[in-house]
GROMACS .gro file of C-alpha atoms in nm:
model
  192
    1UNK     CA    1  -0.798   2.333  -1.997
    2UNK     CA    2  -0.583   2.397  -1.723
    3UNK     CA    3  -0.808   2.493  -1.508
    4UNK     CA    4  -1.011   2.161  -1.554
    5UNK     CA    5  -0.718   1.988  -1.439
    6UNK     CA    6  -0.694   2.182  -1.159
    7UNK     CA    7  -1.018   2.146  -1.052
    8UNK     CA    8  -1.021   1.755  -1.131
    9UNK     CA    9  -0.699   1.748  -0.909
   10UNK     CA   10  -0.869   1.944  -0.596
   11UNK     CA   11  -1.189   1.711  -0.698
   12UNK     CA   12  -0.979   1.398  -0.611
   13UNK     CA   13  -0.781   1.526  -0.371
   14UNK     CA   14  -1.030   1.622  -0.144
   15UNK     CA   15  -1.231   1.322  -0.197
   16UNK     CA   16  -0.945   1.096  -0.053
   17UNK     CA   17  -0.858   1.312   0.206
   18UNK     CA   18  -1.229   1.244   0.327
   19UNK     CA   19  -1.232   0.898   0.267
   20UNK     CA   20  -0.928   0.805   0.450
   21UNK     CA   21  -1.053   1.065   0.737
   22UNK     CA   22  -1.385   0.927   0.748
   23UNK     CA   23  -1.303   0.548   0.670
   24UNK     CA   24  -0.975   0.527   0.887
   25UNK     CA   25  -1.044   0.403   1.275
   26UNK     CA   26  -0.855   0.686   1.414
   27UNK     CA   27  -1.075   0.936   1.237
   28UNK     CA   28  -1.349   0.966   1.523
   29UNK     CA   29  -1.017   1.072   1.748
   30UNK     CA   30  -0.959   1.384   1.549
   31UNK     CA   31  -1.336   1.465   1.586
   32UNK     CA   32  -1.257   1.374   2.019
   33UNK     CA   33  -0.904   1.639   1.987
   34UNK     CA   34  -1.098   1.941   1.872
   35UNK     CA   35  -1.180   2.221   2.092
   36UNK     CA   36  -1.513   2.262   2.207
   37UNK     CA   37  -1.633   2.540   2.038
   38UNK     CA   38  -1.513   2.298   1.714
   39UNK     CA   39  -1.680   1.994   1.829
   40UNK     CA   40  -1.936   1.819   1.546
   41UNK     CA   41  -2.310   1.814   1.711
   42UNK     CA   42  -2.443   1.460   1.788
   43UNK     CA   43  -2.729   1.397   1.576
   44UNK     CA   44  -3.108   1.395   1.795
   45UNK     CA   45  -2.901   1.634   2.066
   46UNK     CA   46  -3.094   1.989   2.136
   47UNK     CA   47  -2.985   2.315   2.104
   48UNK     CA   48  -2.819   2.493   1.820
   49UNK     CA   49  -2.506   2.404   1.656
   50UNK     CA   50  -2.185   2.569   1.850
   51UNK     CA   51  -2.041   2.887   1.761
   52UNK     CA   52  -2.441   2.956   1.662
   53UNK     CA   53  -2.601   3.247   1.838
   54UNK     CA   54  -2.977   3.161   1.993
   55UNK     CA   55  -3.170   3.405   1.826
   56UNK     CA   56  -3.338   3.650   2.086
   57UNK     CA   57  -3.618   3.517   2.262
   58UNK     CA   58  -3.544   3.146   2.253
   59UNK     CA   59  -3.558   2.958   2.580
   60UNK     CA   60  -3.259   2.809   2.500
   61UNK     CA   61  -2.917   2.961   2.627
   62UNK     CA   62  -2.529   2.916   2.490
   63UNK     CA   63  -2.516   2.587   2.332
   64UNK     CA   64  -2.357   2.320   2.560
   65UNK     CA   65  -2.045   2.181   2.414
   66UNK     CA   66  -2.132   1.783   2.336
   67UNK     CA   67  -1.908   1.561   2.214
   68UNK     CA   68  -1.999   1.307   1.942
   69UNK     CA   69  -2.018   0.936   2.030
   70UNK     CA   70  -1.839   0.653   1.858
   71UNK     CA   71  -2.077   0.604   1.576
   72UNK     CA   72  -2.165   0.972   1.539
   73UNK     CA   73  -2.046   1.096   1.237
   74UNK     CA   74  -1.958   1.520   1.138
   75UNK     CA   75  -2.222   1.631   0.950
   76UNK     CA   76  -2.100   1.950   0.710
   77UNK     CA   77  -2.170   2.335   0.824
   78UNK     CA   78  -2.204   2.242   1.221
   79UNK     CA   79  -1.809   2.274   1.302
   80UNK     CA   80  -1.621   2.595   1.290
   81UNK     CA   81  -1.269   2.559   1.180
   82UNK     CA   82  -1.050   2.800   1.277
   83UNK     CA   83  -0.718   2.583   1.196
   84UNK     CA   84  -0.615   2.241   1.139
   85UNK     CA   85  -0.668   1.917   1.314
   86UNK     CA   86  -0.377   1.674   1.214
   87UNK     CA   87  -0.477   1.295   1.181
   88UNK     CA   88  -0.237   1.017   1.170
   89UNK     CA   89  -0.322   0.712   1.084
   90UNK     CA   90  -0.131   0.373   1.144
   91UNK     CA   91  -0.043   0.190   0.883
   92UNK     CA   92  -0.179  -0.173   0.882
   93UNK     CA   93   0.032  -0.476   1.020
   94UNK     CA   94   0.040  -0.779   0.808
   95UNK     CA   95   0.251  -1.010   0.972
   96UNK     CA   96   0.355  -1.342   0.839
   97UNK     CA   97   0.487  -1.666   0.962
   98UNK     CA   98   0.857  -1.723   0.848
   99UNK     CA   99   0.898  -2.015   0.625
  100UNK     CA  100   1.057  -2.256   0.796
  101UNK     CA  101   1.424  -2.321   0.600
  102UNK     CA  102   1.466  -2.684   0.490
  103UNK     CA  103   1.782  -2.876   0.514
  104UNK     CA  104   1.931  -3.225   0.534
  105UNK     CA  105   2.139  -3.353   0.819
  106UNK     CA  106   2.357  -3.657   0.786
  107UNK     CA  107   2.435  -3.911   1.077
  108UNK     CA  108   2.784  -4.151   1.075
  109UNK     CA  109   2.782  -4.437   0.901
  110UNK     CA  110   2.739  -4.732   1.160
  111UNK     CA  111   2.882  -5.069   1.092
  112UNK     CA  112   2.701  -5.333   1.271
  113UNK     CA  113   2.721  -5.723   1.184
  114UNK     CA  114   2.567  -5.714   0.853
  115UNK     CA  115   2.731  -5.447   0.705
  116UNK     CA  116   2.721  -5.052   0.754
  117UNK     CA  117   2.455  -4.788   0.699
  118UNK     CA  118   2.428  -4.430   0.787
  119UNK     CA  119   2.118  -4.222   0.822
  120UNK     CA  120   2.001  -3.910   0.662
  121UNK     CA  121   1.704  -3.668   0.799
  122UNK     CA  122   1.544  -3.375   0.631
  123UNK     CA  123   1.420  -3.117   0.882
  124UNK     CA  124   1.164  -2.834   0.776
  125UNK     CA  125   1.281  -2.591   1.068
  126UNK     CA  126   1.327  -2.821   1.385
  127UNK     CA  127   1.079  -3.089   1.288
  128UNK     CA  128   1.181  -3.400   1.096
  129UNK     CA  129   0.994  -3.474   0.790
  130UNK     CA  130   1.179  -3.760   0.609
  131UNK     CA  131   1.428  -3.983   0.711
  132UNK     CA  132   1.647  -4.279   0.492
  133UNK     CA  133   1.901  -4.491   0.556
  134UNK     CA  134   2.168  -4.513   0.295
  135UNK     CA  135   2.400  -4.772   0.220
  136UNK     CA  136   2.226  -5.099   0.395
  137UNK     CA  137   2.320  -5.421   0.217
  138UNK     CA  138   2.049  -5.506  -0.040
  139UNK     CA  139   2.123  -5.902  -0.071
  140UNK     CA  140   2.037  -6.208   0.083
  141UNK     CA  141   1.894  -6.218   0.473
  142UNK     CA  142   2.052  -5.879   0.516
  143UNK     CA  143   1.887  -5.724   0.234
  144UNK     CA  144   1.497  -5.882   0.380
  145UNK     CA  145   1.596  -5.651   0.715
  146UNK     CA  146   1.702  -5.389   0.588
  147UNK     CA  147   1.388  -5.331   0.340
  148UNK     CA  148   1.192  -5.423   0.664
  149UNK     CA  149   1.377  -5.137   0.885
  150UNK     CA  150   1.392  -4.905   0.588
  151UNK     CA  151   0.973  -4.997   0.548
  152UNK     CA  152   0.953  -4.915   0.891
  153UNK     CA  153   1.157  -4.596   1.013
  154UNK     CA  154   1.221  -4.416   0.672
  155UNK     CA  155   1.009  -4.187   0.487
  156UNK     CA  156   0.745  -3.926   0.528
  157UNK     CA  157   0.513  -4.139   0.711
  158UNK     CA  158   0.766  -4.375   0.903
  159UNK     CA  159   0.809  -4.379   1.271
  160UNK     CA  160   1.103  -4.162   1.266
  161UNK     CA  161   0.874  -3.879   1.103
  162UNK     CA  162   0.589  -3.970   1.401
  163UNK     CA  163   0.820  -4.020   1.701
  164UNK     CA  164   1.046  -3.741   1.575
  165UNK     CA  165   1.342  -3.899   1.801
  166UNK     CA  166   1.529  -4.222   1.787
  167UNK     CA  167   1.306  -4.333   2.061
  168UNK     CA  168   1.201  -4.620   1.802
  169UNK     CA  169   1.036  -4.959   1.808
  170UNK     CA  170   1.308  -5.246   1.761
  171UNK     CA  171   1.226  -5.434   1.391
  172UNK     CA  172   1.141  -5.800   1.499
  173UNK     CA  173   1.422  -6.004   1.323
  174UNK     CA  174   1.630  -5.711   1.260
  175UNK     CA  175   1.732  -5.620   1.602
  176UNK     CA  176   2.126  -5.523   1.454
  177UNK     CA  177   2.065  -5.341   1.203
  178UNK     CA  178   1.729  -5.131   1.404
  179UNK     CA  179   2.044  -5.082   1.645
  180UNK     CA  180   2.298  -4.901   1.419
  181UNK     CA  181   1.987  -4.732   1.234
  182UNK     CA  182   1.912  -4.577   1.595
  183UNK     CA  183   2.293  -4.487   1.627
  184UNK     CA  184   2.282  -4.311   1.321
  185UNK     CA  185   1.946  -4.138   1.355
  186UNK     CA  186   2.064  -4.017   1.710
  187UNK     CA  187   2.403  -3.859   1.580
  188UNK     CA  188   2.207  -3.692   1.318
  189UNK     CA  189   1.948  -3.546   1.562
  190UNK     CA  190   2.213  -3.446   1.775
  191UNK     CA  191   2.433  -3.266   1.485
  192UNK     CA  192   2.109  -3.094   1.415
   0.00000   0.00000   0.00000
């Protein structure tokens, strides 16, 4: 029984140790490090294997040494070992993208004739992706511009989010409170 383990163990041992020699892309530089006399025979190449004697008569001589090409692979019996080729292998890079870190800047609340607002941004590393205005007056006129700046500038798809500045277009009939959102928006890109 114990000797079936042992075996198994060799068995699956050596089996990886020729897969990851044979199926890594350093493992035709081990083959390239070897002495000559060691060197693996290119298939289709003539004359006999090294470290092979030409038996007497032959026309050919001592076998030249030839190295194997890239695709070439070691077939077993042709190499002579006489002691050990180390192989290193690199270990794979798998390199990701950070995740941007999310966080919410806040600007000063501007007051401007119609009241006061102050404007919040949400960046997703430097870039903006939503902006709002809080505390705009919600009645009367003043409440009609503010919806109609807030329509315009806030959001995930607002011009804030597109222009990502306070480079923005002034809100016809709202040109005071487009003026203090900009103030705010500004302060907040600034602080960020």
């Amino acid at each position: 029984m114990r000797r079936a383990v042992l075996a198994i163990t060799g068995l699956a041992a050596s089996t990886t140790a020729l897969v990851v020699l044979k199926g890594s892309p350093g493992a035709s530089q081990v083959a390239q490090d070897l002495p000559a006399d060691q060197a693996s025979v290119v298939p289709g190449a003539s004359g006999p294997a090294p470290g092979v004697t030409p038996a007497p008569g032959s026309a050919s001589g001592p076998a030249p040494s030839v190295r194997p090409s890239a695709g070439a692979s070691r077939t077993p019996g042709t190499t002579k070992t006489t002691g050990t080729a180390k192989a290193t292998t690199a270990a794979p890079r798998t390199t990701t993208a950070p995740k941007p870190s999310t966080r919410t800047v806040s600007g000063p609340t501007v007051s401007y004739k119609y009241g006061s607002l102050q404007v919040r941004i949400t960046l997703s590393g430097t870039r903006i992706v939503d902006a709002t205005a809080l505390g705009m007056p919600q009645d009367g006129q003043s409440g009609l511009r503010s919806d109609d700046v807030q329509a315009r500038y806030s959001g995930t798809s607002g011009e804030v989010v597109a222009k990502q500045s306070a480079n923005l277009n002034t809100v016809s009939g709202a040109t005071y409170t487009s003026t203090a959102y900009k103030q705010s928006l500004q302060a907040a890109i600034d602080k960020a």
